[in-house]
Amino acid sequence: MPTAQNPILHGMNPDPSICRVGEDYYIATSTFQWFPGVQLYHSRDLVNWEELPSPLTRVSQLDMRGNPNSGGIWAPCLSFCDGVFYLIYTDVKNFHGIYKDTHNYLITATDIRGPWSEPVYLNASGFDPSLFHDDDGRKWLVNMKWDARYGNHPFDGILLQEYSPTERKLIGKPVNIFRGTDVRVTEAPHLYKLNGYYYLMVAEGGTSYRHGIQMARSKTITGPYEADPEPLLTTRHDRDYPLQRAGHGCLVDTPDGQLYTVFLCGRPLNGRCILGRETGIAQLTWSMDGWLRLKDGGILPPLTYTSDLPEAPVIPAPEKDTFDMDTLPHRYKTLRIPFTERMGSLTARRGWLRLYGRESITSWNETTLVARRLQNHHTETTVKMDFAPADYQHMAGLAVMYDSYNFFYLHILGREDGGREVRIICRDNKDFFDPLNGGAAEIPNEGSVWLRACVDGTELRFFYSVDGEDFTPIGGALDCSNLADEHYFAMGHEGHTGTFVGMACQDLSGCAEGEVCFADFEWMECRELN
């Protein structure tokens, strides 16, 4: 039987929702401001996971221009009923201060790989929506309710409202079915019907180090719901445990009736989860009094687990991506907007990824950045690129980014004398700094350049090369612990993403269409250095 270590999905993969179709298992995770929206995975053994195409690929489904950092897609819910996949998701337009603008939508497909429908608008009363298919054929939406009244606790319980698939809208009045326990911050609801009860799974404690999974149950769907005397899973009582921030779960059964929960978790280094929140899994069992418990006992998520299913390996993603292809691999994301011919091309120079310079790397509208999740604490990422900047307003290079407020950018730009140079610009919670103190490394005016970023825990080092063999360090050792939610929390702010590394190009001159600068990337390699 296959065995794996938690987490099972590495890098930013929080808020997992899981469903089973026959012998196939699918997980959906949050993507925030990264496009396309919602990440999907497939497995047949709950250990080996293949990344699938994202479902939100069109602006008509997801328009994130202007969305704030850590806005966009929060907590999707994936379910399957009567031959149809249902995907519920939130597009968060604002979440700072006492107000949250959280628009909830539904799309459907008969094939997990699409095509997916145009969205049905549901509500905006809160986030973390989930769809429950009852055995009598009725469908119910649950989501947390946000209370924006100044001075009130903002998490005001779980709303239940019926959804009509024929009318394609919510019907009836919403009912608040569960206001949570004394832990508070009750969110992430999922409903299940098991052993004659409706079981409500929620997250509580907030998505940082007090996070956890709480169960409640009722004989009727509208309640009242009785809370389990203890949480199903949490690390809030053990800050030294290797997995932290565990919570926000979802249930799935196997064909023989075994129950598992997937959940988000983090692997902190020095109190910082620079990889973001990831996805773990645990097998469950029933207690004598009818509550779900971890099969291994206790409430701490298991560090390793063994699946009862036959092993079903998948082909691992390559470390090195050459761009002799027609479409970008699924793991590559862009910021807020889709990868179109306005951003780049895989055909303009065959075998290369051409990126056209657009707005600055801090823009919330039109940034040219193609990136993938950082999935390991010890990683070396290298790109080979051709770039002929005409001015210092033209720049392109390799970015290591949490969001537009926290990033490190090794880039080439033009000199006023017509030459090229390598610079670094960094941002730490909105404050810019330059480890070179305005300096730069001059490079030849022509020829390819190789850029490299080495992450070793919470230390980042940059290198460049003009021959692909000898790499010159630049900028010294950089503390990249700011690439984490915890850095936001320490400053009294809220962030929810994880670190990405990727290729970028900017043209700050605002050239007319067809005159914009471009950079060509032949390959990108991301090697784990364990």
XYZ file of C-alpha atoms in Angstrom:
530
model
C 0.000 0.000 0.000
C 1.355 3.453 -0.909
C 2.736 5.644 1.868
C 3.428 9.352 1.713
C 4.553 12.231 3.853
C 2.412 15.254 4.554
C 1.883 17.594 2.867
C 0.801 15.761 -0.277
C 0.529 18.931 -2.401
C 3.650 21.074 -2.057
C 3.768 24.824 -2.421
C 0.794 27.173 -2.239
C -2.224 24.828 -2.234
C -4.534 25.933 0.593
C -8.242 25.406 1.321
C -8.460 21.951 -0.297
C -11.796 20.586 -1.455
C -11.909 16.931 -2.453
C -14.433 14.686 -4.209
C -14.495 11.156 -5.571
C -15.918 9.934 -8.879
C -15.752 6.142 -8.989
C -12.096 5.330 -8.294
C -10.841 8.808 -9.179
C -10.156 11.547 -6.618
C -9.983 15.243 -7.360
C -8.755 18.165 -5.246
C -9.349 21.872 -5.837
C -7.245 24.527 -4.061
C -7.166 28.322 -3.818
C -5.125 30.439 -6.251
C -5.826 34.006 -5.002
C -4.582 36.618 -7.531
C -2.900 34.025 -9.767
C -4.503 33.176 -13.134
C -5.988 30.821 -14.294
C -8.121 30.405 -11.207
C -8.461 27.300 -8.992
C -5.853 24.553 -9.125
C -7.093 21.002 -9.769
C -5.349 17.684 -9.037
C -6.198 14.047 -9.778
C -5.222 10.815 -8.023
C -6.305 7.188 -7.870
C -4.495 6.285 -4.641
C -4.649 9.501 -2.528
C -0.832 9.593 -2.535
C 0.305 10.409 -6.078
C -1.266 13.531 -7.585
C -1.298 14.852 -11.145
C -1.839 18.538 -11.810
C -4.816 19.202 -14.115
C -5.854 22.235 -16.182
C -7.446 24.988 -14.137
C -11.175 25.528 -14.733
C -11.289 29.357 -14.628
C -9.506 30.200 -17.867
C -11.639 33.043 -19.248
C -12.084 36.619 -18.101
C -15.832 36.058 -18.359
C -15.430 33.537 -15.520
C -12.858 35.479 -13.512
C -11.952 39.136 -13.983
C -9.247 40.055 -11.457
C -7.929 43.351 -12.833
C -7.470 45.594 -9.828
C -7.942 42.796 -7.295
C -5.794 43.322 -4.196
C -2.924 41.109 -3.160
C -4.325 37.869 -1.668
C -7.714 38.677 -3.200
C -9.188 36.704 -6.070
C -9.945 33.013 -5.593
C -10.621 31.918 -2.017
C -11.627 28.403 -0.979
C -13.192 26.685 -3.985
C -15.556 23.755 -3.427
C -15.556 20.877 -5.919
C -18.371 18.304 -5.928
C -19.905 15.753 -8.302
C -23.530 14.678 -8.704
C -25.448 12.876 -11.452
C -22.671 13.094 -14.019
C -21.874 16.775 -13.430
C -18.960 18.479 -11.662
C -19.951 21.533 -9.645
C -17.345 24.140 -8.713
C -18.182 26.934 -6.277
C -15.669 29.754 -5.814
C -15.265 33.202 -4.321
C -13.734 36.162 -6.153
C -12.578 38.515 -3.388
C -12.501 42.132 -4.548
C -11.684 43.675 -1.169
C -10.932 42.305 2.295
C -9.109 45.037 4.183
C -10.636 46.695 7.208
C -14.158 45.901 8.398
C -15.579 45.236 4.932
C -15.177 42.252 2.631
C -16.508 42.200 -0.923
C -16.758 38.477 -1.639
C -18.652 37.443 -4.758
C -19.621 33.772 -4.943
C -20.146 31.904 -8.210
C -20.965 28.425 -9.559
C -19.704 26.765 -12.741
C -20.275 23.221 -14.024
C -18.723 20.676 -16.396
C -19.287 17.062 -17.387
C -15.519 16.522 -17.742
C -13.071 17.641 -15.046
C -10.773 18.928 -17.821
C -13.548 21.123 -19.185
C -14.967 22.938 -20.888
C -16.457 24.687 -17.840
C -19.609 26.765 -18.076
C -20.085 30.472 -17.674
C -20.613 31.384 -14.004
C -23.878 31.651 -12.097
C -23.799 34.436 -9.529
C -24.883 33.229 -6.082
C -24.363 35.792 -3.305
C -21.796 37.937 -1.508
C -22.853 37.503 2.136
C -19.562 35.866 3.050
C -16.840 33.605 1.714
C -15.949 29.882 1.708
C -19.128 28.748 -0.106
C -19.818 25.023 -0.444
C -22.513 23.044 -2.254
C -24.184 20.023 -0.616
C -26.166 17.492 -2.675
C -28.743 15.877 -0.396
C -30.012 12.364 -1.042
C -33.530 13.700 -1.730
C -32.258 15.590 -4.782
C -32.171 19.040 -3.206
C -29.022 21.158 -3.249
C -27.888 23.517 -0.506
C -25.313 26.272 -0.346
C -23.466 26.976 2.889
C -21.083 29.872 3.464
C -19.817 31.865 6.421
C -21.644 35.142 7.094
C -19.600 38.336 7.405
C -20.680 40.985 9.944
C -19.264 44.397 8.975
C -20.884 46.287 11.864
C -18.120 48.162 13.630
C -17.276 46.558 16.977
C -18.983 43.232 16.234
C -17.141 39.953 15.753
C -17.024 39.697 11.946
C -17.522 35.903 11.732
C -21.254 35.541 12.352
C -21.864 31.852 11.715
C -22.766 29.588 8.793
C -25.607 30.384 6.396
C -27.672 27.670 4.681
C -29.771 28.392 1.598
C -31.287 26.152 -1.071
C -29.985 26.278 -4.635
C -32.296 25.533 -7.571
C -30.394 24.034 -10.528
C -33.387 24.547 -12.821
C -33.748 28.235 -11.927
C -29.953 28.592 -11.587
C -30.234 30.695 -8.447
C -30.599 30.537 -4.677
C -34.165 30.219 -3.455
C -35.840 30.668 -0.082
C -34.387 32.567 2.844
C -30.913 31.914 4.259
C -30.784 30.373 7.740
C -27.888 30.747 10.179
C -27.391 27.128 11.264
C -24.213 27.270 13.376
C -22.445 30.144 15.102
C -19.409 28.103 16.096
C -17.689 27.336 19.366
C -15.835 29.632 21.754
C -12.752 29.297 19.529
C -14.563 31.629 17.081
C -13.602 32.586 13.504
C -15.980 29.928 12.149
C -15.579 29.474 8.385
C -14.965 26.890 5.617
C -18.272 24.970 5.974
C -18.918 21.605 4.314
C -22.062 19.517 4.840
C -22.280 15.692 4.766
C -24.996 13.147 5.497
C -23.555 10.200 7.424
C -25.131 7.582 9.685
C -28.454 9.377 9.921
C -26.946 12.773 10.812
C -26.072 15.916 8.925
C -22.433 16.574 9.795
C -21.103 20.088 9.410
C -17.336 20.471 9.076
C -15.949 23.968 9.685
C -12.617 25.631 10.302
C -12.095 27.722 13.412
C -9.379 29.770 15.073
C -8.278 31.742 12.021
C -5.966 30.537 9.305
C -2.775 31.141 11.273
C -1.434 29.138 14.235
C -4.775 28.661 16.047
C -6.379 27.064 13.005
C -8.280 23.779 13.293
C -11.165 21.606 12.083
C -14.362 21.454 14.114
C -17.315 19.101 13.558
C -20.986 19.568 14.462
C -24.073 17.443 13.774
C -27.841 17.587 13.577
C -30.735 15.275 12.707
C -32.149 17.984 10.420
C -30.303 20.073 7.867
C -31.449 23.371 9.365
C -30.237 22.447 12.855
C -29.781 22.955 15.688
C -26.217 21.647 15.386
C -24.404 20.073 18.321
C -20.674 20.750 18.385
C -18.159 17.951 18.866
C -16.636 18.334 22.368
C -13.150 18.440 20.837
C -11.650 19.519 17.498
C -11.063 16.888 14.849
C -7.636 18.240 13.950
C -5.462 21.164 15.074
C -1.900 22.088 16.007
C -2.866 25.101 18.133
C -1.682 23.384 21.331
C 1.733 22.297 19.993
C 3.759 25.064 18.352
C 6.809 22.777 18.010
C 5.077 20.256 15.729
C 6.600 20.121 12.180
C 3.210 20.795 10.567
C 1.434 23.955 11.710
C -1.649 26.030 10.879
C -3.618 22.806 10.177
C -7.310 23.266 9.457
C -9.868 24.002 6.727
C -10.745 20.420 5.874
C -12.967 18.435 3.540
C -14.115 14.786 3.650
C -13.974 12.047 1.046
C -14.823 8.344 1.169
C -13.284 5.413 -0.664
C -15.412 2.803 -2.481
C -15.168 0.521 0.578
C -16.333 3.259 2.955
C -13.040 4.471 4.439
C -13.084 8.182 5.267
C -10.259 10.663 4.757
C -9.921 14.375 5.298
C -7.721 16.727 3.339
C -6.683 19.902 5.139
C -4.407 22.872 4.768
C -1.158 23.075 6.718
C 2.191 24.835 6.682
C 5.843 23.880 7.164
C 7.354 26.840 9.021
C 11.029 27.680 9.139
C 11.839 30.121 11.951
C 8.119 30.757 12.263
C 7.615 31.558 8.563
C 5.824 29.428 5.949
C 7.484 30.804 2.818
C 6.006 27.987 0.705
C 2.529 29.106 1.672
C -0.173 26.853 3.037
C -0.117 23.379 1.545
C -2.456 20.355 1.479
C -2.219 17.355 3.797
C -4.361 14.235 4.265
C -5.376 11.986 7.165
C -7.457 8.833 7.503
C -10.407 8.939 9.881
C -12.380 6.546 12.035
C -15.589 6.694 14.100
C -15.679 7.032 17.876
C -18.137 5.060 19.995
C -20.327 8.152 20.383
C -20.530 8.874 16.665
C -17.841 11.503 16.112
C -15.075 11.379 13.554
C -11.543 10.958 14.918
C -8.073 10.704 13.367
C -7.258 7.045 12.786
C -3.802 7.521 14.331
C -5.373 9.042 17.453
C -5.073 12.480 18.968
C -5.745 15.737 17.151
C -2.353 16.401 15.523
C -2.258 15.779 11.755
C -0.134 12.761 10.831
C 3.327 13.394 9.409
C 3.051 10.244 7.286
C 0.085 8.144 6.254
C -0.631 4.946 4.368
C -3.427 4.695 1.833
C -5.607 1.588 1.682
C -5.786 1.937 -2.103
C -3.591 0.242 -4.735
C -0.613 2.371 -5.702
C -1.149 4.429 -8.871
C 2.004 6.401 -9.745
C 1.886 9.477 -11.963
C 4.581 10.907 -14.218
C 6.381 13.614 -12.212
C 6.632 17.096 -13.665
C 10.046 17.781 -15.193
C 12.461 20.059 -13.357
C 13.369 21.808 -16.591
C 10.764 23.291 -18.925
C 11.828 24.027 -22.483
C 9.263 26.068 -24.330
C 8.972 24.107 -27.552
C 5.258 23.684 -26.937
C 1.928 25.180 -27.949
C 0.581 25.939 -24.469
C 2.176 26.646 -21.113
C 2.305 23.743 -18.631
C -0.514 23.769 -16.081
C 1.756 24.744 -13.200
C 2.570 28.153 -14.707
C 0.475 31.091 -13.564
C 0.154 34.763 -14.412
C -0.931 37.635 -12.203
C -4.639 38.567 -12.377
C -4.958 38.314 -16.172
C -4.695 35.413 -18.637
C -1.676 34.613 -20.770
C -2.668 36.008 -24.163
C -0.821 37.248 -27.256
C -0.689 40.657 -25.579
C 1.426 39.180 -22.765
C 3.507 36.633 -24.633
C 3.887 34.023 -27.335
C 5.152 30.481 -27.781
C 5.210 30.796 -31.570
C 6.883 34.146 -32.271
C 10.241 32.413 -31.789
C 9.822 28.662 -31.861
C 11.340 26.888 -28.888
C 11.316 30.063 -26.777
C 8.791 31.806 -24.555
C 8.526 35.430 -25.648
C 7.260 37.866 -23.016
C 6.135 41.366 -23.966
C 6.837 44.155 -21.516
C 3.793 45.688 -19.886
C 3.229 47.496 -16.589
C 5.542 47.399 -13.599
C 6.020 44.304 -11.497
C 3.935 45.966 -8.756
C 0.882 46.590 -10.952
C -2.529 45.177 -10.036
C -3.723 45.409 -13.642
C -1.359 44.221 -16.367
C 1.912 42.681 -15.247
C 3.837 40.313 -17.507
C 4.980 37.560 -15.163
C 4.883 33.809 -15.826
C 5.661 31.893 -12.631
C 5.302 28.611 -10.786
C 4.990 27.722 -7.109
C 8.076 27.345 -4.973
C 7.578 23.800 -3.640
C 10.698 23.110 -1.619
C 12.695 24.997 1.005
C 15.975 24.324 -0.822
C 15.649 25.163 -4.509
C 17.762 26.422 -7.393
C 15.896 28.123 -10.236
C 17.688 29.104 -13.450
C 16.489 30.720 -16.675
C 18.249 31.301 -19.984
C 17.109 34.473 -21.703
C 17.762 36.824 -24.615
C 16.948 40.474 -24.047
C 17.943 43.627 -25.917
C 16.651 46.588 -23.877
C 16.742 49.980 -25.582
C 16.385 51.972 -22.384
C 16.415 51.706 -18.602
C 12.590 51.635 -18.764
C 12.921 48.214 -20.401
C 13.614 45.378 -17.959
C 13.244 41.615 -17.752
C 14.447 38.848 -15.503
C 13.771 36.394 -12.695
C 11.392 37.227 -9.845
C 10.898 35.483 -6.502
C 7.547 36.786 -5.343
C 4.997 36.483 -2.560
C 2.975 39.401 -3.930
C 3.518 42.920 -5.245
C 4.394 44.140 -1.716
C 6.976 41.413 -0.990
C 9.346 40.229 -3.711
C 12.923 40.016 -4.992
C 13.632 40.786 -8.637
C 16.917 40.054 -10.433
C 16.665 41.782 -13.792
C 18.447 43.109 -16.839
C 17.785 46.633 -18.042
C 19.195 49.066 -20.546
C 21.812 51.721 -19.896
C 21.681 55.256 -21.232
C 24.884 54.580 -23.181
C 23.201 51.672 -24.981
C 24.671 48.884 -22.863
C 23.058 46.367 -20.522
C 23.357 45.810 -16.795
C 22.037 43.506 -14.078
C 20.275 44.986 -11.053
C 18.200 43.815 -8.094
C 15.129 45.475 -6.655
C 13.403 44.156 -3.541
C 10.263 45.051 -1.630
C 9.441 44.322 1.994
C 5.865 45.174 3.039
C 5.715 48.052 0.536
C 9.212 49.405 1.319
C 11.670 49.162 -1.582
C 15.352 48.450 -1.084
C 18.358 47.696 -3.271
C 21.041 45.353 -1.892
C 23.476 46.851 -4.422
C 22.804 50.404 -3.173
C 22.197 51.699 -6.659
C 24.974 49.639 -8.171
C 24.789 47.266 -11.098
C 26.794 44.580 -12.881
C 27.580 45.499 -16.470
C 27.221 42.702 -19.016
C 27.980 42.467 -22.760
C 25.587 44.266 -25.076
C 24.749 41.082 -26.944
C 24.285 37.401 -26.208
C 22.205 35.238 -23.907
C 22.197 35.718 -20.148
C 21.521 33.118 -17.469
C 19.892 34.216 -14.194
C 19.696 32.076 -11.070
C 17.884 32.254 -7.717
C 18.899 29.890 -4.895
C 16.552 29.555 -1.931
C 18.056 27.899 1.141
C 15.435 28.000 3.880
C 14.793 31.690 4.454
C 17.964 32.823 2.656
C 17.983 33.852 -1.002
C 21.032 34.348 -3.237
C 21.093 35.591 -6.832
C 23.611 34.771 -9.582
C 24.108 35.665 -13.253
C 26.173 34.248 -16.102
C 27.013 35.250 -19.670
C 28.127 31.781 -20.782
C 25.903 29.384 -18.817
C 28.912 27.873 -17.057
C 30.429 30.400 -14.674
C 27.891 32.083 -12.401
C 28.724 35.294 -10.570
C 26.989 36.013 -7.247
C 25.228 39.353 -6.966
C 23.589 41.067 -4.020
C 24.838 38.764 -1.254
C 22.658 36.753 1.103
C 19.099 38.113 1.295
C 16.607 37.364 4.042
C 13.497 36.118 2.223
C 11.443 35.350 5.338
C 9.163 38.226 4.284
C 7.739 35.903 1.588
C 5.195 34.515 4.045
C 1.770 35.217 5.532
C 3.392 35.539 8.952
C 5.325 38.610 7.796
C 2.031 40.299 6.964
C 0.537 39.253 10.297
C 3.512 40.693 12.193
C 2.861 44.061 10.544
C -0.842 43.941 11.434
C -1.948 43.116 7.878
C -3.551 40.092 6.205
C -1.945 37.942 3.505
C -2.753 34.447 2.277
C -0.605 33.408 -0.670
C 2.797 31.724 -1.038
C 6.056 32.143 -2.911
C 6.237 31.898 -6.693
C 9.320 32.102 -8.907
C 9.171 33.094 -12.534
C 10.010 35.118 -15.632
C 9.027 38.762 -16.044
C 9.255 41.597 -18.541
C 8.343 45.289 -18.207
C 8.180 48.208 -20.601
C 7.639 51.338 -18.536
C 7.875 53.617 -21.566
C 4.297 52.870 -22.563
C 5.167 52.099 -26.149
C 2.458 51.712 -28.730
C 1.253 48.229 -29.596
C 3.848 46.485 -31.750
C 6.701 48.639 -30.434
C 6.783 47.234 -26.923
C 10.003 45.570 -25.784
C 10.198 41.806 -25.324
C 12.386 39.163 -23.699
C 12.820 35.580 -24.916
C 13.267 32.683 -22.463
C 14.560 29.377 -23.832
C 14.013 27.389 -20.651
C 13.370 27.544 -16.926
C 14.714 24.920 -14.529
C 13.673 24.560 -10.899
C 15.794 21.959 -9.071
C 15.240 20.723 -5.547
C 18.490 20.716 -3.556
C 17.599 18.361 -0.691
